[in-house]
Amino acid sequence: MRIVILGAPGSGKGTQATILSERYNIPHISTGDLLRAAVKAKTELGLKAKSVMDAGELVSDELVLGMLRERLQADDVAGGFILDGFPRNLVQAEALDALLAEMEQPVDEAVQIEIDPEVIVGRLAKRAEEEGRSDDTEETVRNRIRVYEEQTAPVVGFYGDQEKLSQVFGVGTVEEVNARIVGVLADR
Ligand code: AP5
């Protein structure tokens, strides 16, 4: 199964992708996690990405695509994957389609987690206190939401046009949201 999880910052993509990864026994690929690992390891990619991430902007398509292409070539991806945080704009969506067409492994389903921006601000303020993620300051969170609305929201229509889109309400317990996602995937 090849799934793309879409949703605004803090909508629960990472939380849900982790649970789905265990349920379906396929890897969870998060471009945000891959980038944070590169920042931590101070690789060339990480050094380029850090200031962009701290501002809540998108890292360049070229850098992220190169990183993702490499990850999708790993052996563990043969049985499917859950993609979280990618694609982030229409250029990335089209590049992903082309890459997966080459691999003869097209996306099966995109699931959008829908959530109100004020819920996001509250959730990420809590995470900022608990974990201190450097892009969880209120100003950066608001910019991440703006970037999502301008650049990522059109990707929802991209999968809608391909009749691969499901939408679930993202408020409720983690388990409740997960049951909604599992439900829409089972219906396909
Ligand atoms: P990324 O890591 O993808 O961050 P994001 O999209 O802003 O999303 P988050 O990780 O903040 O939230 P999430 O939706 O995964 O929710 P989570 O489960 O964590 O990207 C970070 C940056 O990297 C970007 O700004 C950009 O700079 C760069 N980047 C990444 N991908 C890129 C790409 N493709 N192209 C270019 N640049 C890229 O949950 C959030 C919080 O809510 C947690 O504390 C969680 O415990 C809590 N929570 C989850 N579910 C619930 C629930 N149901 N109820 C209450 N709390 C909940």
CSV table of C-alpha atoms and ligand atoms in Angstrom, one decimal:
chain,number,residue,atom,x,y,z
A,1,MET,CA,0.0,0.0,0.0
A,2,ARG,CA,1.4,3.4,-1.0
A,3,ILE,CA,-0.2,6.2,1.0
A,4,VAL,CA,0.4,10.0,1.1
A,5,ILE,CA,-0.8,11.8,4.3
A,6,LEU,CA,-1.7,15.4,3.8
A,7,GLY,CA,-2.5,18.1,6.3
A,8,ALA,CA,-1.5,21.4,7.8
A,9,PRO,CA,1.4,21.6,10.3
A,10,GLY,CA,0.3,20.0,13.6
A,11,SER,CA,-2.7,18.2,12.0
A,12,GLY,CA,-1.3,14.9,13.2
A,13,LYS,CA,0.4,13.5,10.1
A,14,GLY,CA,3.4,12.2,11.9
A,15,THR,CA,1.4,10.7,14.8
A,16,GLN,CA,-1.0,8.9,12.4
A,17,ALA,CA,1.7,7.8,9.9
A,18,THR,CA,3.6,6.2,12.8
A,19,ILE,CA,0.6,4.1,13.8
A,20,LEU,CA,-0.3,3.2,10.2
A,21,SER,CA,3.3,2.2,9.6
A,22,GLU,CA,3.0,-0.4,12.4
A,23,ARG,CA,-0.5,-1.5,11.3
A,24,TYR,CA,0.3,-2.1,7.7
A,25,ASN,CA,4.0,-3.0,8.3
A,26,ILE,CA,5.3,-0.5,5.8
A,27,PRO,CA,7.9,2.3,6.4
A,28,HIS,CA,6.9,5.8,7.5
A,29,ILE,CA,8.8,8.3,5.4
A,30,SER,CA,8.7,11.8,6.8
A,31,THR,CA,10.7,14.5,4.9
A,32,GLY,CA,10.6,16.7,8.0
A,33,ASP,CA,12.2,13.9,10.1
A,34,LEU,CA,14.8,13.2,7.3
A,35,LEU,CA,15.6,17.0,7.2
A,36,ARG,CA,15.8,17.3,11.0
A,37,ALA,CA,18.2,14.3,11.0
A,38,ALA,CA,20.4,16.0,8.4
A,39,VAL,CA,20.4,19.3,10.5
A,40,LYS,CA,21.4,17.3,13.6
A,41,ALA,CA,24.2,15.5,11.7
A,42,LYS,CA,25.3,18.9,10.2
A,43,THR,CA,25.5,17.4,6.7
A,44,GLU,CA,25.7,19.8,3.8
A,45,LEU,CA,21.9,19.4,3.2
A,46,GLY,CA,21.2,20.0,6.9
A,47,LEU,CA,23.3,23.2,6.9
A,48,LYS,CA,21.4,24.5,3.9
A,49,ALA,CA,18.0,23.5,5.4
A,50,LYS,CA,18.2,24.7,8.9
A,51,SER,CA,17.5,28.5,8.5
A,52,VAL,CA,14.8,27.8,6.0
A,53,MET,CA,13.1,25.3,8.4
A,54,ASP,CA,13.4,27.7,11.4
A,55,ALA,CA,11.7,30.4,9.3
A,56,GLY,CA,8.8,28.0,8.5
A,57,GLU,CA,9.5,28.2,4.8
A,58,LEU,CA,9.9,25.2,2.4
A,59,VAL,CA,13.3,23.8,1.7
A,60,SER,CA,14.1,23.8,-2.1
A,61,ASP,CA,12.4,21.3,-4.2
A,62,GLU,CA,15.7,20.1,-5.6
A,63,LEU,CA,17.2,19.3,-2.2
A,64,VAL,CA,14.1,17.6,-0.9
A,65,LEU,CA,13.5,15.6,-4.1
A,66,GLY,CA,17.1,14.4,-4.1
A,67,MET,CA,16.7,13.2,-0.5
A,68,LEU,CA,13.4,11.5,-1.2
A,69,ARG,CA,14.6,9.8,-4.4
A,70,GLU,CA,17.4,8.2,-2.4
A,71,ARG,CA,15.0,7.1,0.4
A,72,LEU,CA,12.6,5.5,-2.1
A,73,GLN,CA,15.4,3.4,-3.5
A,74,ALA,CA,15.9,1.5,-0.2
A,75,ASP,CA,14.8,-2.1,-0.1
A,76,ASP,CA,12.2,-1.6,2.7
A,77,VAL,CA,10.1,0.4,0.3
A,78,ALA,CA,9.3,-2.4,-2.0
A,79,GLY,CA,6.1,-3.4,-0.1
A,80,GLY,CA,4.8,0.2,0.1
A,81,PHE,CA,5.2,3.3,2.2
A,82,ILE,CA,3.5,6.1,4.1
A,83,LEU,CA,4.7,9.4,3.0
A,84,ASP,CA,4.3,12.3,5.5
A,85,GLY,CA,5.2,15.9,4.6
A,86,PHE,CA,5.7,15.3,0.9
A,87,PRO,CA,4.5,16.4,-1.6
A,88,ARG,CA,4.4,20.0,-0.3
A,89,ASN,CA,3.6,21.8,-3.5
A,90,LEU,CA,2.4,21.0,-7.1
A,91,VAL,CA,6.0,20.7,-8.4
A,92,GLN,CA,6.7,18.0,-5.8
A,93,ALA,CA,3.4,16.3,-6.5
A,94,GLU,CA,4.2,16.0,-10.2
A,95,ALA,CA,7.8,15.0,-9.5
A,96,LEU,CA,6.6,12.2,-7.2
A,97,ASP,CA,4.2,10.9,-9.7
A,98,ALA,CA,6.9,10.8,-12.3
A,99,LEU,CA,9.4,9.1,-10.0
A,100,LEU,CA,6.8,6.5,-8.9
A,101,ALA,CA,5.7,5.9,-12.5
A,102,GLU,CA,9.3,5.0,-13.3
A,103,MET,CA,9.3,2.6,-10.3
A,104,GLU,CA,5.8,1.3,-11.4
A,105,GLN,CA,4.6,2.0,-7.9
A,106,PRO,CA,2.0,4.8,-8.1
A,107,VAL,CA,0.3,6.3,-5.0
A,108,ASP,CA,-2.8,4.4,-4.1
A,109,GLU,CA,-4.4,6.9,-1.8
A,110,ALA,CA,-3.9,10.4,-0.4
A,111,VAL,CA,-5.6,11.1,3.0
A,112,GLN,CA,-6.0,14.7,4.1
A,113,ILE,CA,-6.3,15.3,7.9
A,114,GLU,CA,-8.6,18.4,8.2
A,115,ILE,CA,-8.2,20.7,11.2
A,116,ASP,CA,-8.8,24.3,12.2
A,117,PRO,CA,-5.7,26.5,12.4
A,118,GLU,CA,-6.4,27.7,16.0
A,119,VAL,CA,-6.3,24.0,17.1
A,120,ILE,CA,-2.9,23.7,15.5
A,121,VAL,CA,-1.5,26.8,17.2
A,122,GLY,CA,-2.6,25.3,20.6
A,123,ARG,CA,-1.2,21.9,19.9
A,124,LEU,CA,2.2,23.2,18.7
A,125,ALA,CA,2.5,25.6,21.6
A,126,LYS,CA,2.2,22.6,23.9
A,127,ARG,CA,4.8,20.7,21.9
A,128,ALA,CA,7.1,23.8,22.0
A,129,GLU,CA,7.0,23.6,25.8
A,130,GLU,CA,7.4,19.8,25.9
A,131,GLU,CA,10.0,19.2,23.2
A,132,GLY,CA,11.4,22.6,22.2
A,133,ARG,CA,11.3,22.0,18.4
A,134,SER,CA,12.9,25.1,17.0
A,135,ASP,CA,10.2,25.8,14.4
A,136,ASP,CA,7.3,25.6,17.0
A,137,THR,CA,7.5,29.3,18.1
A,138,GLU,CA,4.1,31.0,17.5
A,139,GLU,CA,5.5,33.3,14.8
A,140,THR,CA,7.0,30.4,12.8
A,141,VAL,CA,3.9,28.2,13.3
A,142,ARG,CA,1.7,31.0,11.8
A,143,ASN,CA,4.1,31.2,8.9
A,144,ARG,CA,4.0,27.4,8.4
A,145,ILE,CA,0.2,27.6,8.3
A,146,ARG,CA,0.4,30.4,5.7
A,147,VAL,CA,2.9,28.4,3.6
A,148,TYR,CA,0.6,25.4,3.9
A,149,GLU,CA,-2.4,27.3,2.7
A,150,GLU,CA,-0.6,29.0,-0.2
A,151,GLN,CA,1.6,26.1,-1.5
A,152,THR,CA,0.5,22.8,-0.1
A,153,ALA,CA,-3.3,23.1,-0.1
A,154,PRO,CA,-3.4,22.8,-4.0
A,155,VAL,CA,-1.9,19.3,-3.7
A,156,VAL,CA,-5.2,18.2,-2.2
A,157,GLY,CA,-6.9,19.1,-5.5
A,158,PHE,CA,-4.1,17.3,-7.4
A,159,TYR,CA,-5.1,14.0,-5.7
A,160,GLY,CA,-8.8,14.8,-5.9
A,161,ASP,CA,-8.5,15.1,-9.7
A,162,GLN,CA,-6.9,11.7,-9.7
A,163,GLU,CA,-9.8,10.3,-7.6
A,164,LYS,CA,-7.3,9.2,-5.0
A,165,LEU,CA,-8.3,11.6,-2.2
A,166,SER,CA,-10.0,10.9,1.2
A,167,GLN,CA,-10.6,13.5,3.9
A,168,VAL,CA,-10.9,12.9,7.6
A,169,PHE,CA,-11.7,15.2,10.5
A,170,GLY,CA,-8.5,15.6,12.6
A,171,VAL,CA,-10.0,16.6,15.9
A,172,GLY,CA,-10.6,13.9,18.6
A,173,THR,CA,-8.3,11.5,20.3
A,174,VAL,CA,-5.4,10.0,18.3
A,175,GLU,CA,-7.2,6.7,18.3
A,176,GLU,CA,-10.4,8.3,17.0
A,177,VAL,CA,-8.6,10.0,14.1
A,178,ASN,CA,-6.7,6.8,13.4
A,179,ALA,CA,-10.0,4.8,13.2
A,180,ARG,CA,-11.3,7.3,10.7
A,181,ILE,CA,-8.2,6.9,8.5
A,182,VAL,CA,-8.3,3.1,8.7
A,183,GLY,CA,-12.0,3.3,7.8
A,184,VAL,CA,-11.4,5.3,4.6
A,185,LEU,CA,-8.5,3.1,3.5
A,186,ALA,CA,-10.6,0.0,4.1
A,187,ASP,CA,-13.4,1.4,1.9
A,188,ARG,CA,-11.0,1.8,-1.1
B,1,AP5,P1,7.4,18.7,8.9
B,1,AP5,O1,8.2,18.0,9.9
B,1,AP5,O2,6.7,18.0,7.8
B,1,AP5,O3,6.3,19.5,9.8
B,1,AP5,P2,4.8,20.0,9.6
B,1,AP5,O4,4.1,19.6,8.4
B,1,AP5,O5,4.9,21.4,10.0
B,1,AP5,O6,4.1,19.1,10.6
B,1,AP5,P3,4.4,18.7,12.1
B,1,AP5,O7,5.5,17.7,12.2
B,1,AP5,O8,4.5,19.9,13.0
B,1,AP5,O9,3.0,18.2,12.4
B,1,AP5,P4,2.2,16.8,12.0
B,1,AP5,O10,1.1,17.2,11.1
B,1,AP5,O11,3.2,15.8,11.6
B,1,AP5,O12,1.6,16.5,13.4
B,1,AP5,P5,2.2,15.7,14.6
B,1,AP5,O13,1.7,14.3,14.5
B,1,AP5,O14,3.6,15.9,14.7
B,1,AP5,O15,8.2,19.9,8.2
B,1,AP5,C1,9.0,20.7,9.0
B,1,AP5,C2,9.8,21.7,8.1
B,1,AP5,O16,10.6,20.9,7.2
B,1,AP5,C3,8.9,22.4,7.1
B,1,AP5,O17,8.4,23.6,7.6
B,1,AP5,C4,9.9,22.7,5.9
B,1,AP5,O18,10.8,23.7,6.2
B,1,AP5,C5,10.7,21.4,5.9
B,1,AP5,N1,10.1,20.4,5.0
B,1,AP5,C6,9.6,19.2,5.3
B,1,AP5,N2,9.1,18.5,4.2
B,1,AP5,C7,9.4,19.3,3.2
B,1,AP5,C8,9.1,19.2,1.8
B,1,AP5,N3,8.5,18.2,1.2
B,1,AP5,N4,9.5,20.3,1.0
B,1,AP5,C9,10.1,21.4,1.5
B,1,AP5,N5,10.4,21.5,2.8
B,1,AP5,C10,10.0,20.5,3.6
B,1,AP5,O19,1.4,16.3,15.8
B,1,AP5,C11,1.6,17.6,16.3
B,1,AP5,C12,1.4,17.7,17.8
B,1,AP5,O20,0.0,17.4,18.0
B,1,AP5,C13,2.2,16.6,18.5
B,1,AP5,O21,2.6,17.2,19.8
B,1,AP5,C14,1.2,15.5,18.7
B,1,AP5,O22,1.5,14.7,19.9
B,1,AP5,C15,-0.1,16.2,18.9
B,1,AP5,N6,-1.2,15.5,18.4
B,1,AP5,C16,-1.3,14.7,17.3
B,1,AP5,N7,-2.5,14.2,17.1
B,1,AP5,C17,-3.3,14.7,18.1
B,1,AP5,C18,-4.7,14.6,18.5
B,1,AP5,N8,-5.5,13.8,17.8
B,1,AP5,N9,-5.1,15.3,19.5
B,1,AP5,C19,-4.2,16.1,20.3
B,1,AP5,N10,-2.9,16.3,20.0
B,1,AP5,C20,-2.5,15.6,18.9
